[in-house]
Amino acid sequence: MMQNVHLAPETDEDDLYSGYNDYNPTYDTEELENDTAFQQAVRTSHGRRPPSKTSLVSSMGRPMTGAIQDGVTRPMTAVRAAGFTKGALRGSAFDPLGQSWGPAPPLEARSEDSPEEKIRQLEKKVNELVEESCIANSCGDLKLALEKAKDAGRKERVLVRQREQVTRPENINLDLTYSVLFNLASQYSANEMYAEALNTYQVIVKNKMFSNAGRLKVNMGNIYLKQRNYSKAIKFYRMALDQIPSVHKEMRIKIMQNIGVTFIKTGQYSDAISSFEHIMSMAPNLKAGFNLILSYFAIGDREKMKKSFQKLIAVPLEIDEDDKYISPSDDPHTNLVIEAIKNDHLRQMERERKAMAEKYIMTAAKLIAPVIETSFAVGYDWCVEVVKASQYVELANDLEINKAITYLRQKDFNQAVETLKMFEKKDSRVKSAAATNLSFLYYLENEFAQASSYADLAVNSDRYNPSALTNKGNTVFASGDYEKAAEFYKEALRNDCSCTEALYNIGLTYKKLNRLDEALDCFLKLHAILRNSAQVLYQIANVYELMEDPSQAMEWLMQLISVVPTDSRALSKLGGLYDSEGDKSQAFQYYYESYRYFPSNIEVIEWLGAYYIDTQFCEKAIQYFERASLIQPTQVKWQLMVASCFRRSGNYQKALDTYKDIHRKFPENVECLRFLVRLCTDIGLKEVQEYATKLKRLEKMKEIREQRIKSGRDSSGCPRGRRDGSAGSDSGQNCSAGSKGERLSAQLRALPGTDEPYESSSNKEPDASYVDPLGPQIERPKTAAKKRMEEDDFADEELGDDLLPE
């Protein structure tokens, strides 16, 4: 055994721990059977001999514990580490911290160029990019989120390559790789890049090193569902369901719900029913119960619909009662706590859950009530009875009101009114709701007295009901008391600042009162709430037009057209504004678009025809005047314009035929006979004498008629001053003959103009009595200022009457 002992080299006394990391074959137990010295020590007392006083060293060349070296016994390791030696007893200073050795050497500076440090910094950067991507997604910036996710993916691949060069492959951070890939797939899906998202999910799912990656097949199924690839969606849902343990019941229920919804979309209602029935038996919830009712409704099973509705009603809400938010005492501390929790996040969540439950129940009742019994009224009665026996007893009255609304949809107003009148003896909230709807019904039927009566009842039952106040304001508005109507609308807004109907109506009221700045302010506020409301955009444009700001009016009308590009009235309005500004080309564009969408607007047709005549394209104007004559066949001026367009374009034969046709329809039209005489004279036809005789007879009859009108006006007893146009018209007497003469002269003035001379193709001197119907006095499209007063009816004909939400 001594042959394995080596003398220790002379070393510094302070290096007491050198050699500890060296391999010591003495402790190698695998070769003990072949070690002759060990076997001899076991069989004899050789190994138990006391050590000599000489300095012994271990096989590693280190003095053994207790050995005497330089007159000092080697201390035990723990004692020497504490700074205790026999030498210290002989006069050496006690220095356990080794301060007598001088200052410690400085720490080794971290090298930024080392591979480990580079890997650590790169890993930190990848984590930061993943976090930034998630934050951008939550803020709605999907494009930036995708860019950050891609950047994180690129840096993560570089990180993996660097780790493989420095460490072993098993030291790669799999959690970081998983988070990077999962975030990238999520961002692809959010940006509707479904193919890339599926490929990324496949990379995660196929990697066996990722634990629990199989549940991501749910996300893949969701993508296939969005792509309407329902068969693959069901396949991946079922694969995910197989890979999720049974202990995760909630997740399994959600996946089964997805499977049921997919079966509904494919029309496989029996399979959907199986999924939803299993969910309702294991863990019933509102969505599954509602979808189960939909499935039974699709196959028409009445009894199952009833049972499913009862299951839906029985689903527990798992929320506390409202009584805990009522202070039981006057303790100020308790009151402060109750005030603090009245509208906290938990309370808001409870309200949302209750509102969702009520929505599902009301929708299901409205869906199945018409089909579960012989009539929808009986079906509603059954649903009401079931609801009254449940925890949603307050929904019974709402169902009754929905029953009345169903009568309205079926145009059965009498039954609707009778149903609503049943609530007059109910509590104040239900009475107010029913009276509000009754007021709305009577307002639609223009029975303003009844509407006002029920509006008063609704307001008295619930003064804080904004719908009731709005309807009351509508009835006052209809009576012309705009100031009082504005007060009701203001009160409705004070009770509910989101009552858009009241805000819209108060804008109309201010416009009626010519308080245009306040009306504009109301409509701009409403525009901030309802960004794409066509009515609001029109009202803003109309107010700017009334304020004589056509540029702003045109700008808002452009926004209106972007919302409703096929609105012919808005297009014609915009064309009229451009026409008033002198921009004929833009006006023509919008008038033409208006005509294309609604080719029966006489004003638009007349403007287009006049535009083509002004631009010397009479042939194109013919089609518009022909359409006008079809719309108004009793108006002779349109047919006269068609004939005049033929004559202007040089087609005299067609013009003559048109005039003859007009004469057959309107034999007493003087203008038509004048042109017939003139054209027959130019062409040399024999019918000229016949038409000339008819013309003279009509002119003579016209003179006799005018003399009778004049004599009737003189003998009517009217003051001479009034006949002469003097100030005697303030006598207060009414002259019926004079009024009749004025109406007749207005009709005559409405006929085509008579100032333009007739251009003849012959050398004959034109007769001044022959006139062109398309002279300068042709009735042009109304100017914007004139149209403005006529089109106010659009703004006033629709008041925002408010029905309670169903």
XYZ file of C-alpha atoms in Angstrom, residues 18-668:
651
model
C -4.484 22.603 -2.625
C -5.087 19.230 -4.190
C -8.719 18.833 -3.153
C -9.926 18.723 -6.754
C -7.382 16.132 -7.800
C -8.469 12.579 -8.338
C -7.563 10.249 -5.452
C -7.341 6.602 -6.516
C -7.442 5.578 -2.850
C -11.202 6.105 -2.835
C -11.735 4.108 -5.975
C -13.847 1.262 -4.663
C -14.172 -0.496 -7.972
C -10.614 -1.918 -7.803
C -10.538 -2.790 -4.095
C -10.744 -6.486 -4.825
C -7.477 -6.330 -6.784
C -5.703 -4.080 -4.270
C -3.296 -6.407 -2.358
C -2.489 -3.796 0.315
C -6.184 -3.303 1.079
C -6.868 -7.036 1.215
C -3.859 -7.568 3.562
C -5.037 -4.758 5.849
C -8.451 -6.356 6.040
C -7.051 -9.809 6.975
C -4.424 -8.555 9.495
C -3.907 -5.703 11.929
C -1.665 -3.923 9.480
C -4.139 -1.140 8.964
C -4.605 -0.556 12.699
C -1.020 0.303 13.579
C -0.588 3.725 15.294
C 1.007 6.401 13.199
C 4.579 7.348 13.810
C 5.692 10.755 14.881
C 7.051 11.402 11.457
C 5.260 13.706 9.151
C 2.740 11.733 7.135
C 1.397 12.813 3.858
C -1.634 11.634 1.965
C -1.545 10.019 -1.399
C -2.295 13.418 -2.904
C 0.929 14.885 -1.544
C -0.763 16.838 1.253
C 0.091 16.559 4.971
C -2.404 14.372 6.756
C -4.560 15.758 9.506
C -2.668 15.622 12.828
C 0.718 15.252 11.153
C 3.609 17.249 12.660
C 5.254 19.552 10.191
C 7.875 22.146 11.142
C 7.077 21.551 14.771
C 3.424 22.370 14.377
C 0.667 19.819 14.204
C -1.524 20.233 11.084
C -4.920 21.505 12.324
C -8.311 20.162 11.541
C -9.737 21.691 8.385
C -12.654 23.474 10.063
C -10.453 24.904 12.797
C -7.814 26.110 10.362
C -10.441 27.749 8.237
C -11.563 29.755 11.236
C -7.991 31.057 11.665
C -7.060 29.005 14.740
C -3.602 27.465 14.892
C -1.175 26.607 17.601
C 1.144 29.117 16.044
C -1.333 31.794 16.958
C -1.006 30.776 20.600
C 2.700 31.327 20.360
C 2.391 35.013 19.588
C 0.825 35.366 16.122
C -2.066 37.867 15.835
C -5.632 36.595 15.493
C -6.681 37.417 11.928
C -9.654 35.273 10.877
C -10.474 37.500 7.848
C -6.927 37.514 6.558
C -6.667 41.298 6.626
C -2.948 41.136 7.290
C -2.525 39.702 3.802
C -3.475 43.061 2.214
C -6.447 44.116 0.096
C -8.290 41.502 -1.899
C -7.655 41.489 -5.616
C -10.294 43.350 -7.662
C -13.222 41.397 -9.101
C -12.791 40.198 -12.587
C -14.552 42.593 -14.967
C -17.441 41.130 -16.960
C -16.458 40.869 -20.550
C -19.156 42.124 -22.895
C -17.571 40.217 -25.737
C -17.919 36.876 -24.041
C -20.346 34.435 -25.698
C -22.346 33.981 -22.503
C -22.935 37.717 -22.164
C -23.986 38.050 -25.803
C -26.466 35.203 -25.384
C -27.851 36.762 -22.217
C -28.379 40.161 -23.896
C -29.961 38.604 -26.975
C -32.374 36.584 -24.838
C -33.384 39.759 -22.999
C -34.016 41.526 -26.326
C -36.231 38.659 -27.548
C -38.354 38.843 -24.399
C -38.735 42.607 -24.801
C -39.877 42.187 -28.427
C -42.497 39.611 -27.420
C -43.838 41.946 -24.732
C -43.952 44.908 -27.163
C -45.813 42.754 -29.677
C -48.449 41.814 -27.099
C -48.850 45.432 -25.980
C -49.274 46.623 -29.584
C -51.937 43.958 -30.150
C -53.850 45.044 -27.044
C -53.719 48.661 -28.294
C -55.200 47.645 -31.656
C -52.048 48.183 -33.752
C -52.072 44.738 -35.348
C -49.536 45.559 -38.031
C -46.926 46.738 -35.517
C -47.645 43.701 -33.338
C -46.920 41.398 -36.275
C -43.681 43.209 -37.113
C -42.472 42.906 -33.519
C -43.398 39.205 -33.467
C -41.456 38.566 -36.683
C -38.450 40.437 -35.334
C -38.585 38.375 -32.139
C -38.691 35.200 -34.229
C -35.607 36.216 -36.236
C -33.595 37.074 -33.120
C -34.694 33.887 -31.377
C -33.301 31.778 -34.251
C -29.994 33.625 -33.990
C -30.016 32.969 -30.241
C -30.548 29.228 -30.774
C -27.600 29.018 -33.198
C -25.317 30.836 -30.758
C -26.350 28.564 -27.878
C -25.628 25.481 -29.976
C -22.092 26.731 -30.546
C -21.424 27.452 -26.870
C -23.408 24.873 -24.892
C -25.006 21.517 -25.437
C -28.352 21.310 -27.294
C -30.267 20.321 -24.170
C -29.483 23.718 -22.612
C -31.592 25.603 -25.205
C -34.402 27.689 -23.624
C -37.501 25.866 -24.916
C -39.903 28.132 -23.022
C -38.614 31.166 -24.893
C -38.879 29.383 -28.238
C -42.447 28.333 -27.425
C -43.524 31.857 -26.422
C -41.978 33.379 -29.565
C -43.689 30.911 -31.911
C -47.016 31.092 -30.106
C -47.019 34.904 -30.196
C -46.103 34.896 -33.888
C -48.959 32.509 -34.706
C -51.393 34.647 -32.705
C -50.353 37.816 -34.528
C -50.682 36.100 -37.910
C -54.203 35.054 -36.955
C -55.081 38.556 -35.727
C -53.961 40.005 -39.070
C -56.065 37.376 -40.909
C -52.972 35.722 -42.374
C -54.439 32.323 -41.689
C -52.092 30.209 -43.820
C -49.014 31.576 -42.041
C -50.710 31.155 -38.653
C -51.520 27.509 -39.372
C -47.950 26.817 -40.480
C -46.583 28.348 -37.277
C -48.999 26.352 -35.134
C -47.936 23.190 -36.971
C -44.311 23.881 -36.040
C -45.294 24.046 -32.359
C -47.632 21.053 -32.396
C -45.209 18.715 -34.199
C -42.331 19.477 -31.827
C -42.452 16.758 -29.168
C -40.266 18.778 -26.788
C -43.096 21.261 -26.211
C -45.318 19.940 -23.450
C -49.106 20.504 -23.696
C -48.769 21.791 -27.252
C -51.707 19.668 -28.345
C -54.218 22.129 -26.886
C -53.132 24.657 -29.512
C -55.125 22.614 -31.999
C -58.122 24.489 -30.602
C -56.664 27.669 -32.109
C -56.116 25.875 -35.401
C -59.736 24.762 -35.331
C -60.820 28.361 -34.737
C -58.865 29.457 -37.811
C -60.508 26.775 -39.950
C -63.874 27.906 -38.572
C -63.148 31.476 -39.702
C -62.211 30.106 -43.119
C -65.533 28.224 -43.161
C -63.673 24.935 -43.485
C -66.019 23.287 -41.009
C -64.911 19.692 -41.487
C -61.288 20.481 -40.595
C -62.431 22.698 -37.730
C -64.354 19.793 -36.194
C -61.374 17.477 -36.795
C -58.946 19.737 -34.924
C -61.427 20.411 -32.133
C -61.788 16.683 -31.569
C -58.006 16.163 -31.680
C -57.583 18.872 -29.051
C -60.357 17.310 -26.967
C -58.552 13.946 -27.034
C -55.271 15.475 -25.856
C -56.711 17.421 -22.918
C -56.957 15.420 -19.673
C -60.345 14.860 -18.107
C -59.335 16.872 -15.044
C -59.534 20.043 -17.147
C -63.323 19.977 -17.302
C -63.869 23.638 -18.071
C -61.618 23.586 -21.128
C -63.198 20.406 -22.407
C -66.656 21.977 -22.051
C -65.567 24.999 -24.082
C -64.143 22.822 -26.845
C -67.341 20.798 -26.984
C -69.268 24.052 -27.256
C -67.114 25.015 -30.255
C -67.857 21.644 -31.812
C -71.593 22.175 -31.323
C -71.479 25.652 -32.886
C -69.589 24.249 -35.879
C -72.216 21.536 -36.317
C -74.916 24.252 -36.331
C -73.067 26.095 -39.088
C -72.890 22.927 -41.168
C -76.569 22.179 -40.600
C -75.875 18.965 -38.657
C -78.342 19.810 -35.911
C -78.553 16.297 -34.457
C -74.802 16.242 -33.752
C -75.009 19.777 -32.355
C -77.846 18.701 -30.058
C -75.721 15.824 -28.735
C -72.869 18.209 -27.850
C -75.089 20.781 -26.184
C -77.121 18.176 -24.297
C -73.890 16.754 -22.872
C -72.781 20.250 -21.821
C -76.133 21.016 -20.171
C -75.938 17.736 -18.227
C -72.319 18.237 -17.097
C -71.889 22.003 -16.633
C -74.933 24.010 -17.835
C -74.328 27.532 -19.072
C -76.333 30.195 -20.850
C -74.649 29.956 -24.263
C -75.005 26.210 -24.502
C -78.644 26.399 -23.406
C -79.460 29.052 -25.979
C -77.692 27.125 -28.766
C -79.617 24.012 -27.753
C -82.886 25.929 -28.204
C -81.703 27.107 -31.625
C -80.914 23.527 -32.662
C -84.312 22.228 -31.603
C -85.948 25.214 -33.321
C -84.132 24.284 -36.527
C -85.526 20.742 -36.504
C -88.962 21.921 -35.325
C -89.261 19.863 -32.133
C -91.777 21.824 -30.010
C -91.570 19.718 -26.851
C -87.786 19.766 -26.824
C -87.868 23.526 -27.294
C -90.005 23.857 -24.176
C -87.728 21.591 -22.141
C -84.628 23.432 -23.369
C -86.192 26.774 -22.451
C -86.838 25.471 -18.960
C -83.209 24.308 -18.738
C -82.051 27.742 -19.840
C -84.187 29.387 -17.184
C -82.729 27.065 -14.534
C -79.080 27.936 -15.251
C -77.701 29.559 -12.070
C -76.288 33.052 -12.449
C -73.896 32.676 -9.514
C -74.169 36.325 -8.520
C -75.116 37.897 -5.225
C -78.441 39.498 -4.581
C -78.857 43.264 -4.848
C -79.777 43.445 -1.165
C -76.152 43.447 -0.112
C -75.719 46.844 -1.775
C -78.397 48.373 0.475
C -77.138 49.857 3.717
C -78.721 48.016 6.691
C -77.819 50.710 9.231
C -76.654 54.267 9.587
C -73.098 53.249 10.344
C -70.937 55.665 8.307
C -68.141 53.126 7.913
C -70.538 50.499 6.523
C -72.108 53.055 4.197
C -68.699 53.996 2.843
C -67.883 50.357 2.133
C -71.205 49.824 0.356
C -70.713 52.964 -1.739
C -67.250 51.735 -2.697
C -68.482 48.337 -3.912
C -71.658 49.560 -5.597
C -69.898 50.108 -8.897
C -66.630 48.228 -8.608
C -65.392 45.738 -11.208
C -67.106 42.796 -9.557
C -70.437 44.628 -9.521
C -70.028 45.555 -13.187
C -69.270 41.936 -14.042
C -72.423 40.840 -12.206
C -74.490 43.358 -14.147
C -73.022 42.199 -17.454
C -73.730 38.561 -16.627
C -77.298 39.349 -15.621
C -77.864 41.455 -18.749
C -76.510 38.638 -20.921
C -78.801 36.124 -19.233
C -81.831 38.359 -19.755
C -80.863 38.864 -23.401
C -80.625 35.105 -24.030
C -83.950 34.429 -22.302
C -85.799 37.246 -24.086
C -84.404 36.252 -27.481
C -85.221 32.587 -26.935
C -88.770 33.452 -25.852
C -89.353 35.651 -28.897
C -87.969 32.876 -31.094
C -89.998 29.933 -29.831
C -93.237 31.680 -28.776
C -94.776 31.744 -32.293
C -94.067 28.033 -32.934
C -94.511 26.120 -29.682
C -98.284 26.663 -29.597
C -101.113 27.211 -32.047
C -100.583 31.004 -32.037
C -97.817 33.296 -30.931
C -100.043 34.821 -28.223
C -100.505 31.436 -26.554
C -96.800 30.748 -26.905
C -95.958 34.052 -25.247
C -98.346 33.242 -22.424
C -96.561 29.914 -21.825
C -93.163 31.632 -21.772
C -94.478 34.264 -19.381
C -95.717 31.589 -16.975
C -92.369 29.788 -17.037
C -90.471 33.016 -16.443
C -92.737 34.002 -13.542
C -91.901 30.734 -11.767
C -88.132 31.311 -12.113
C -85.501 33.667 -10.729
C -86.130 36.023 -13.671
C -89.633 36.983 -12.582
C -89.080 40.647 -13.524
C -88.700 39.611 -17.181
C -92.373 38.572 -17.388
C -93.530 42.148 -17.902
C -90.899 42.709 -20.574
C -92.161 39.631 -22.385
C -95.674 41.066 -22.313
C -94.399 44.290 -23.856
C -92.596 42.251 -26.518
C -95.877 40.533 -27.194
C -97.399 43.930 -27.961
C -94.445 44.773 -30.223
C -95.004 41.492 -32.089
C -98.587 42.606 -32.684
C -97.144 45.815 -34.139
C -94.928 43.896 -36.539
C -98.002 42.016 -37.703
C -99.815 45.346 -38.270
C -102.354 44.453 -35.604
C -102.426 47.849 -33.886
C -105.630 47.227 -31.956
C -104.261 44.129 -30.223
C -100.997 45.956 -29.511
C -102.867 48.814 -27.868
C -105.033 46.427 -25.858
C -101.990 44.521 -24.639
C -100.204 47.687 -23.584
C -103.275 49.044 -21.806
C -103.162 46.045 -19.483
C -100.105 47.592 -17.805
C -101.894 50.719 -16.614
C -102.375 49.131 -13.185
C -98.877 47.672 -12.896
C -95.992 49.185 -10.982
C -94.546 52.506 -12.050
C -91.669 51.194 -14.176
C -93.788 48.845 -16.259
C -96.599 51.382 -16.502
C -94.167 54.013 -17.769
C -92.754 51.636 -20.391
C -96.202 50.651 -21.658
C -97.445 54.246 -21.725
C -94.326 55.288 -23.634
C -95.050 52.739 -26.352
C -98.729 53.730 -26.460
C -97.748 57.362 -26.886
C -95.437 56.349 -29.710
C -98.203 54.388 -31.459
C -100.711 57.204 -31.279
C -98.066 59.678 -32.468
C -97.448 57.552 -35.563
C -101.177 57.580 -36.263
C -101.214 61.391 -35.916
C -103.584 61.166 -32.946
C -101.653 63.781 -31.017
C -104.225 64.175 -28.243
C -104.007 60.487 -27.285
C -100.235 60.562 -27.743
C -99.941 63.520 -25.391
C -102.220 61.864 -22.818
C -100.161 58.668 -22.655
C -96.932 60.653 -22.713
C -98.148 62.482 -19.608
C -98.979 59.137 -17.986
C -95.505 57.799 -18.789
C -93.803 60.909 -17.418
C -95.908 60.892 -14.233
C -95.160 57.201 -13.651
C -91.418 57.634 -14.136
C -90.099 61.168 -14.349
C -86.627 59.864 -15.125
C -87.693 57.924 -18.228
C -85.932 59.686 -21.142
C -88.093 57.915 -23.729
C -91.279 59.220 -22.109
C -89.901 62.761 -21.981
C -88.838 62.529 -25.624
C -92.311 61.419 -26.714
C -93.881 64.207 -24.665
C -91.586 66.673 -26.397
C -92.637 65.251 -29.764
C -96.306 65.870 -29.069
C -95.550 69.444 -27.993
C -93.373 69.883 -31.094
C -96.270 68.756 -33.284
C -98.468 71.456 -31.746
C -95.911 74.142 -32.675
C -94.726 75.046 -29.160
C -91.026 74.645 -29.915
C -89.741 76.351 -26.775
C -91.646 73.970 -24.502
C -90.627 70.985 -26.625
C -86.995 71.980 -26.172
C -87.454 71.936 -22.401
C -88.699 68.338 -22.466
C -85.804 67.290 -24.682
C -83.326 68.979 -22.334
C -84.822 67.164 -19.348
C -84.533 63.847 -21.190
C -80.849 64.608 -21.828
C -80.288 65.475 -18.176
C -81.716 62.096 -17.169
C -79.795 60.169 -19.838
C -77.004 61.940 -21.689
C -76.877 59.076 -24.222
C -80.465 59.656 -25.417
C -79.612 60.406 -29.038
C -83.255 60.855 -30.036
C -83.672 63.794 -27.643
C -80.414 65.369 -28.839
C -81.483 65.038 -32.484
C -84.931 66.481 -31.782
C -83.584 69.443 -29.852
C -81.403 70.230 -32.865
C -84.511 70.244 -35.061
C -86.255 72.471 -32.530
C -83.436 75.013 -32.550
C -83.524 74.992 -36.336
C -87.239 75.752 -36.257
C -86.525 78.617 -33.856
C -83.796 79.870 -36.249
C -81.154 79.394 -33.547
C -78.763 77.914 -36.068
C -75.581 78.033 -33.963
C -77.208 76.020 -31.166
C -78.716 73.587 -33.672
C -75.304 73.083 -35.272
C -73.763 72.454 -31.861
C -76.371 69.755 -31.118
C -75.826 67.981 -34.424
C -72.039 68.099 -34.097
C -72.298 66.526 -30.636
C -74.581 63.882 -32.081
C -72.089 63.274 -34.889
C -69.412 62.537 -32.293
C -71.698 59.791 -30.902
C -73.143 58.464 -34.181
C -70.255 58.738 -36.596
C -71.995 57.312 -39.671
C -75.548 58.531 -39.230
C -76.868 59.773 -42.590
C -79.585 61.885 -40.970
C -77.108 63.675 -38.716
C -74.741 64.386 -41.612
C -77.601 65.793 -43.674
C -78.757 68.029 -40.833
C -75.253 69.454 -40.376
C -75.014 70.189 -44.098
C -78.484 71.730 -44.102
C -77.665 73.992 -41.147
C -74.480 75.197 -42.855
C -76.544 75.915 -45.964
C -79.018 77.930 -43.919
C -76.057 79.799 -42.432
C -75.013 80.628 -46.046
C -71.780 78.657 -45.841
C -71.953 76.539 -49.035
C -68.363 75.270 -48.816
C -69.010 73.615 -45.439
C -72.376 72.368 -46.636
C -70.750 70.709 -49.631
C -68.054 69.162 -47.452
C -70.616 67.552 -45.131
C -72.706 66.402 -48.071
C -69.603 64.680 -49.428
C -69.312 62.815 -46.132
C -72.994 61.920 -46.401
C -72.460 60.481 -49.883
C -69.545 58.408 -48.607
C -71.962 56.825 -46.090
C -74.936 56.448 -48.469
C -73.490 56.620 -51.989
C -76.838 55.735 -53.618
C -78.922 58.472 -51.998
C -80.323 60.353 -54.992
C -81.621 63.211 -52.885
C -78.228 63.926 -51.329
C -76.616 63.778 -54.774
C -79.122 66.222 -56.250
C -78.676 68.500 -53.244
C -74.934 68.544 -53.760
C -75.447 69.188 -57.458
C -77.685 72.157 -56.639
C -75.007 73.641 -54.376
C -72.360 73.334 -57.074
C -74.793 74.883 -59.555
C -75.360 77.848 -57.249
C -71.583 78.261 -57.013
C -71.313 78.285 -60.832
C -69.496 74.956 -61.183
C -71.640 73.415 -63.922
C -69.388 70.428 -64.585
C -69.460 69.228 -60.964
C -73.175 69.983 -60.765
C -73.777 67.884 -63.874
C -71.800 64.985 -62.392
C -73.880 64.826 -59.208
C -77.186 65.466 -60.987
C -76.400 62.681 -63.411
C -75.565 60.277 -60.546
C -78.806 61.257 -58.842
C -80.752 60.587 -62.068
C -79.013 57.207 -62.442
C -80.146 56.046 -58.993
C -83.611 57.634 -59.118
C -84.717 58.507 -62.689
C -88.090 59.932 -61.615
C -87.079 63.197 -59.976
C -88.622 65.918 -62.154
C -86.263 68.627 -60.896
C -83.194 66.574 -61.766
C -84.632 65.649 -65.170
C -85.421 69.293 -65.934
C -81.942 70.446 -64.919
C -80.229 67.808 -67.067
C -82.380 68.653 -70.076
C -81.670 72.367 -69.685
C -77.941 71.637 -69.270
C -77.787 69.768 -72.579
C -79.692 72.569 -74.328
C -77.258 75.151 -72.918
C -74.333 73.073 -74.175
C -75.973 72.705 -77.631
C -76.645 68.951 -77.333
C -80.376 69.008 -77.960
C -80.446 65.367 -79.060
C -79.370 64.252 -75.592
C -81.926 66.492 -73.927
C -84.758 64.709 -75.744
C -84.526 61.520 -73.655
C -84.869 63.481 -70.403
C -87.910 65.447 -71.544
C -89.503 62.269 -72.885
C -89.077 60.677 -69.467
C -90.578 63.760 -67.852
C -93.580 63.476 -70.159
C -93.994 59.847 -69.058
C -93.908 60.862 -65.403
C -96.275 63.812 -65.883
C -98.348 62.967 -68.967
C -100.845 65.781 -68.290
C -98.124 68.476 -68.441
C -97.953 69.683 -72.023
C -94.713 71.623 -71.546
C -92.555 68.477 -71.497
C -93.879 67.330 -74.868
C -93.469 70.836 -76.270
C -89.852 70.762 -75.139
C -89.338 67.410 -76.880
C -90.736 68.837 -80.118
C -88.612 71.983 -79.785
C -85.472 69.836 -79.285
C -86.263 67.980 -82.510
C -86.677 71.329 -84.307
C -83.466 72.748 -82.863
C -81.523 69.686 -83.960
C -82.860 70.117 -87.546
C -85.229 67.142 -87.547
C -88.288 69.134 -88.715
C -90.304 66.130 -89.813
C -89.985 64.547 -86.376
C -90.801 67.877 -84.776
C -93.939 68.196 -86.963
C -95.089 64.693 -86.018
C -94.552 65.481 -82.339
C -96.536 68.729 -82.582
C -99.371 66.893 -84.317
C -99.410 64.277 -81.546
C -99.475 67.053 -78.924
C -102.379 68.713 -80.768
C -104.374 65.483 -80.675
C -103.827 65.212 -76.900
C -104.186 68.927 -76.123
C -106.377 70.439 -78.888
C -106.727 73.770 -77.043
